[in-house]
XYZ file of N, CA and C in Angstrom:
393
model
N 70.844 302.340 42.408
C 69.562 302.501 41.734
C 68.610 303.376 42.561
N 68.380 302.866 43.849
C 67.502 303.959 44.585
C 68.260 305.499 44.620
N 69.812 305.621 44.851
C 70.338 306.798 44.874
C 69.711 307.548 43.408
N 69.846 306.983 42.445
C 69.051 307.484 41.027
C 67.465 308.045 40.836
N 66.420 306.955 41.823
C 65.247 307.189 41.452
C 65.277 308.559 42.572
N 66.136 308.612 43.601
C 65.881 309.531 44.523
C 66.351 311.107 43.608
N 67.246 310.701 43.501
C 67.440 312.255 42.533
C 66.857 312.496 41.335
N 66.025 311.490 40.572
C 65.227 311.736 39.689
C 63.984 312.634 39.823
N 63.653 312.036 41.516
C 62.311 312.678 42.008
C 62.789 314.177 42.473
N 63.746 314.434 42.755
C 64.001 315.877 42.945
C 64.055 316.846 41.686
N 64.735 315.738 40.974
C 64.427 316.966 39.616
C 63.230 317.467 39.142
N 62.561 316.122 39.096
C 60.843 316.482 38.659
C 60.116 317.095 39.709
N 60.362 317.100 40.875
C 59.781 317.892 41.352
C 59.610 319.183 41.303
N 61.337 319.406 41.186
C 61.565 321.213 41.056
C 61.270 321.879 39.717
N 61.101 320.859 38.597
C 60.282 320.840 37.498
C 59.033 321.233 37.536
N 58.221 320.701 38.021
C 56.493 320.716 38.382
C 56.867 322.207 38.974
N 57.087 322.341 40.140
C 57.622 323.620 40.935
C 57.159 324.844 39.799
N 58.672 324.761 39.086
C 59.210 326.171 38.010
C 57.722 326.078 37.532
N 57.081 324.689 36.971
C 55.930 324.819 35.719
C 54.713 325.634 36.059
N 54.888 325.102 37.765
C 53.222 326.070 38.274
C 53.867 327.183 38.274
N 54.735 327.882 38.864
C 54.840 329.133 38.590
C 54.848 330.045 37.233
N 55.348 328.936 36.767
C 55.281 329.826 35.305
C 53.943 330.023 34.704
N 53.043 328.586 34.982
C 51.720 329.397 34.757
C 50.906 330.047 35.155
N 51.370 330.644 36.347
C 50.577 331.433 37.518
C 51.005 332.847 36.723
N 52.227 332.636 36.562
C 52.668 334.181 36.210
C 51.885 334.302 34.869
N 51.700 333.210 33.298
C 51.261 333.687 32.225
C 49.655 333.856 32.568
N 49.201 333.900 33.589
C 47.885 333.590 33.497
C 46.963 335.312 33.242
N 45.919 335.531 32.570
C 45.829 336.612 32.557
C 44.503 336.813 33.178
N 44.720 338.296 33.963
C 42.769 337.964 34.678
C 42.067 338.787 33.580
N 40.810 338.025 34.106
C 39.935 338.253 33.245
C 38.500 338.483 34.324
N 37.345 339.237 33.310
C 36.282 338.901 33.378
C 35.791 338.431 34.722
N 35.000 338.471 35.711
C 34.757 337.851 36.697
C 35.448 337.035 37.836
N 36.603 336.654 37.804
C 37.830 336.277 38.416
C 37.909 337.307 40.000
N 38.111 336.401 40.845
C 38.119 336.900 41.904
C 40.026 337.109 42.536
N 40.170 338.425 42.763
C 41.563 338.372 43.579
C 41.622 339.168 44.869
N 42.721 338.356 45.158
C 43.222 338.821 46.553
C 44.501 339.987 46.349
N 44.296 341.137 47.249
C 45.640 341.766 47.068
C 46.203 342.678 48.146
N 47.042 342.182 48.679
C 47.640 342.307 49.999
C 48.755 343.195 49.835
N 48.774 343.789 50.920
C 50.283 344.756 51.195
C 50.838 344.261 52.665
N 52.207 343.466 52.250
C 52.752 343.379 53.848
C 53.128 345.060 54.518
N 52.843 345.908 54.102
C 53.784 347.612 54.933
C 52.272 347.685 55.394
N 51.034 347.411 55.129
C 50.204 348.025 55.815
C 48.770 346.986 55.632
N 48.520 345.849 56.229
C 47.530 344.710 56.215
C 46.439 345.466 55.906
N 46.126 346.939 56.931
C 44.738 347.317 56.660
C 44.371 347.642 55.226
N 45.090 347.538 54.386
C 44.803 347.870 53.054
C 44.565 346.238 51.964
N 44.867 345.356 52.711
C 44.390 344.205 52.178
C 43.001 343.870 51.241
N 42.685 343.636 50.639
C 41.401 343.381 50.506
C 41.050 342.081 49.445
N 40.045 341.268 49.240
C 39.423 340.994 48.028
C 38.759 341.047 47.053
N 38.614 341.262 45.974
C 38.012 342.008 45.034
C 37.506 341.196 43.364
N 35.982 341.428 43.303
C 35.730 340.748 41.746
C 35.778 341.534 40.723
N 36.272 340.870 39.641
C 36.262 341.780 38.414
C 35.355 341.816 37.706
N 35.239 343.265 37.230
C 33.720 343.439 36.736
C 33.678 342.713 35.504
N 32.472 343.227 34.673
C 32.395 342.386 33.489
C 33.033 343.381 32.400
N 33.229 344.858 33.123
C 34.113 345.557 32.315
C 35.700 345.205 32.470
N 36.365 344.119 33.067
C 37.017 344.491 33.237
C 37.742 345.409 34.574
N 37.116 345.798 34.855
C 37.566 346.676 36.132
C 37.492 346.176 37.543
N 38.431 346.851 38.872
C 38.022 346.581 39.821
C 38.319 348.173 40.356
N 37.723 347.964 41.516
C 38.160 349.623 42.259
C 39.031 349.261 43.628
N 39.737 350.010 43.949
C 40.287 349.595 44.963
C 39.844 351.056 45.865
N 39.654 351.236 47.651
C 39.644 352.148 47.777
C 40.129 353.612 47.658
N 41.661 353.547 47.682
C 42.347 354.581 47.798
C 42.657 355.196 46.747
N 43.022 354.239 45.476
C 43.279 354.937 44.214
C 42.276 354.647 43.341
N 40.924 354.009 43.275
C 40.273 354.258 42.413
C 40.020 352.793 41.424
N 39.200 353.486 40.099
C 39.568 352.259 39.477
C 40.548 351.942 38.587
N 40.484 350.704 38.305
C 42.011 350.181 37.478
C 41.279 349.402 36.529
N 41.956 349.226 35.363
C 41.625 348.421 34.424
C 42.265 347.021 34.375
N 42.072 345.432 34.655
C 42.957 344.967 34.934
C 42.749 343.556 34.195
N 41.767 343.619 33.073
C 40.951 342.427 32.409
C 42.873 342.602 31.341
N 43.136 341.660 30.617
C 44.273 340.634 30.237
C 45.939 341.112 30.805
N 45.734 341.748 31.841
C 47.152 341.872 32.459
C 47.446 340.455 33.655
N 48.460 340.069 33.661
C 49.091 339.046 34.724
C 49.039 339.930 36.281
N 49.221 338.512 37.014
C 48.990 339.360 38.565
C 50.110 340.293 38.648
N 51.182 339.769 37.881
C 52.851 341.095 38.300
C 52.309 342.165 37.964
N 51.851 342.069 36.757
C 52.030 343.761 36.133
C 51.001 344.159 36.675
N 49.694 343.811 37.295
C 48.710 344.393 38.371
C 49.239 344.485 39.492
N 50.437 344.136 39.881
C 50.909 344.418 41.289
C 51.339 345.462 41.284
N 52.656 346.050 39.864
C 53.560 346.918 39.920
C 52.796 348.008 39.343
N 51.420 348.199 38.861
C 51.046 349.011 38.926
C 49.642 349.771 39.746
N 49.508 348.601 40.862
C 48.852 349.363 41.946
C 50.111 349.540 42.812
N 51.037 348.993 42.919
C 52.410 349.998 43.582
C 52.557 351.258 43.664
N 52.756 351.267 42.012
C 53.174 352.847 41.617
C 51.631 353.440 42.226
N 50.790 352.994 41.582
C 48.956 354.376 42.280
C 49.217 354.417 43.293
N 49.587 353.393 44.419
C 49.283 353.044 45.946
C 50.478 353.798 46.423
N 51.456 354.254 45.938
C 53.049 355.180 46.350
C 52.692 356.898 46.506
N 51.901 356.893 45.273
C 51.181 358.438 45.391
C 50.762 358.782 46.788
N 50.080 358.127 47.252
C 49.455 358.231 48.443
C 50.090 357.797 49.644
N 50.761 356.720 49.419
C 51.024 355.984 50.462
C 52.688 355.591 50.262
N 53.717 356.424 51.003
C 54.971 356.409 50.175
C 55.683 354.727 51.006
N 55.112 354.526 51.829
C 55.519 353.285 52.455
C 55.212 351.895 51.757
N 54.364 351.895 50.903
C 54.007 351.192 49.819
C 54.673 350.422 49.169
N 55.838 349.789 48.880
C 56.553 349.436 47.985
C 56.580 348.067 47.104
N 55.160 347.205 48.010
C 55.044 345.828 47.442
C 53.961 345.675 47.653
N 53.280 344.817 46.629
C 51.770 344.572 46.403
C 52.119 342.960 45.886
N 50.983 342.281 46.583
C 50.797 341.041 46.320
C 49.416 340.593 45.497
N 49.394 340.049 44.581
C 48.235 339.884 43.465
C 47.929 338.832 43.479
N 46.908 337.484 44.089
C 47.004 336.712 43.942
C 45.253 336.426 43.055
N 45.327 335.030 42.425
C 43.719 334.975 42.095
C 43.286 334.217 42.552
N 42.196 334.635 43.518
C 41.699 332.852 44.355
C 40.883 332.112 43.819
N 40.206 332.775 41.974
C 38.915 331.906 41.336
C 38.927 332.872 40.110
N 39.150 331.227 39.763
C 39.418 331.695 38.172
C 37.664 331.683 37.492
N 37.379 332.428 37.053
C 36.249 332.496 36.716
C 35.595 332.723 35.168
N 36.655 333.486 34.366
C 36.150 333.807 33.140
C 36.778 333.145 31.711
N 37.230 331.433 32.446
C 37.661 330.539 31.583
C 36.733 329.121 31.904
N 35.531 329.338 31.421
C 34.410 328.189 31.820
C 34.034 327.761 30.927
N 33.540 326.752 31.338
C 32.739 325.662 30.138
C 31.285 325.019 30.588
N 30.467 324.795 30.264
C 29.111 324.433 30.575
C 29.325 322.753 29.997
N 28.444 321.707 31.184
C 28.706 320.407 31.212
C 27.769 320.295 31.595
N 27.013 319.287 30.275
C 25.287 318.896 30.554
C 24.914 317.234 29.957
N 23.782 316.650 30.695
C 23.493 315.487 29.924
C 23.867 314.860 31.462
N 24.275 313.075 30.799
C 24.449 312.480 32.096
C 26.016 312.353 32.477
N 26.007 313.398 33.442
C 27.382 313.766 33.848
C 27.274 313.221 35.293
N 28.291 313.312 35.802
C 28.702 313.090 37.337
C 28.502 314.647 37.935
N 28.841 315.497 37.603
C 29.145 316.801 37.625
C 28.734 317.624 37.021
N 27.361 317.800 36.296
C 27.562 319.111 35.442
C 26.979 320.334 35.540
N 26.641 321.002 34.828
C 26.786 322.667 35.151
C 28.202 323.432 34.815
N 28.492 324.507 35.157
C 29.031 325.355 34.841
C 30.844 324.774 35.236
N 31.445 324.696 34.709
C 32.649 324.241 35.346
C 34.260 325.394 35.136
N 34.978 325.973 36.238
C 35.640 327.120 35.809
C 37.400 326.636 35.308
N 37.622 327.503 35.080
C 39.497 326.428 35.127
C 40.433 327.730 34.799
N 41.913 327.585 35.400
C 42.448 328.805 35.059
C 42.766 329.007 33.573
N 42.794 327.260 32.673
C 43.192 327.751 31.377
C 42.189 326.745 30.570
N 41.532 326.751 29.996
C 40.859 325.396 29.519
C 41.297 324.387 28.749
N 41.185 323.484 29.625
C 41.729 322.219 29.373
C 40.827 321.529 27.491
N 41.512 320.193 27.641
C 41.229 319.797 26.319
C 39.630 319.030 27.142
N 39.437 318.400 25.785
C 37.470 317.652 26.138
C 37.934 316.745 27.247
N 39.103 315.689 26.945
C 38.912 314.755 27.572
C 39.183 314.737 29.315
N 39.894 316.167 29.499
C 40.395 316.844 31.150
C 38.741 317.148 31.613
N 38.259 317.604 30.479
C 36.664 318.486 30.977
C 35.845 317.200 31.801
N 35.521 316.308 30.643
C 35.023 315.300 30.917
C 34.892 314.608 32.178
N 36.721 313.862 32.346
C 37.173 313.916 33.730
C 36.840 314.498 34.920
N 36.336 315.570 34.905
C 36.162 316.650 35.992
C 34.835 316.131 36.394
């Protein structure tokens, strides 16, 4: 029986695992959302960056990008390709979002918490609530 609950917990774990990733990957930036985006071939090009309300961010070297409902991949593989023009050592870009910002909800009255509250996907009333 314990040999069972023990391999039960491995499955669900690597479950949970696949699930966050998978929603990291569907997640789309948006709007005000803050990211990080790193190059291991050359750190000094690291930076963090907010997205405008157009939509946009600039990066130094290549300029601006449009990057409001694309996922972090396809913002990676295509500051790759801009960042290769210039920089042929380039070959991997890391996209991460450290604040999700342009999936919010406003929480007022007698709350524990309220004001402005952000989330990467918005939850149902009763998750909000909770918060």
């Amino acid at each position: 029986m314990q040999r069972y609950a023990k391999s039960l917990a491995v499955v669900l774990g690597l479950c949970l695992i696949a699930a966050v990733g998978l929603r990291a990957e569907e997640y789309h930036i948006g709007s005000d959302d803050v990211l990080e985006i790193s190059f291991w071939q050359d750190p000094s090009l690291n930076t963090q960056v907010r997205v405008g309300q157009d939509g946009k961010i600039t990066l130094d070297i290549i300029g601006q990008i449009d990057v409001a409902g694309k996922t972090t991949r396809e913002l990676a593989q295509e500051i790759v390709r801009k960042m290769s023009r210039f920089n042929q050592q380039i070959s991997q870009a890391v996209v991460r979002v450290v604040q999700f910002n342009h999936n919010f909800v406003y929480v007022t009255g007698q709350v524990r918490g309220g004001g402005k509250l952000t989330f990467e996907e918005i939850p149902n009333l009763w998750n909000i609530i909770n918060e």
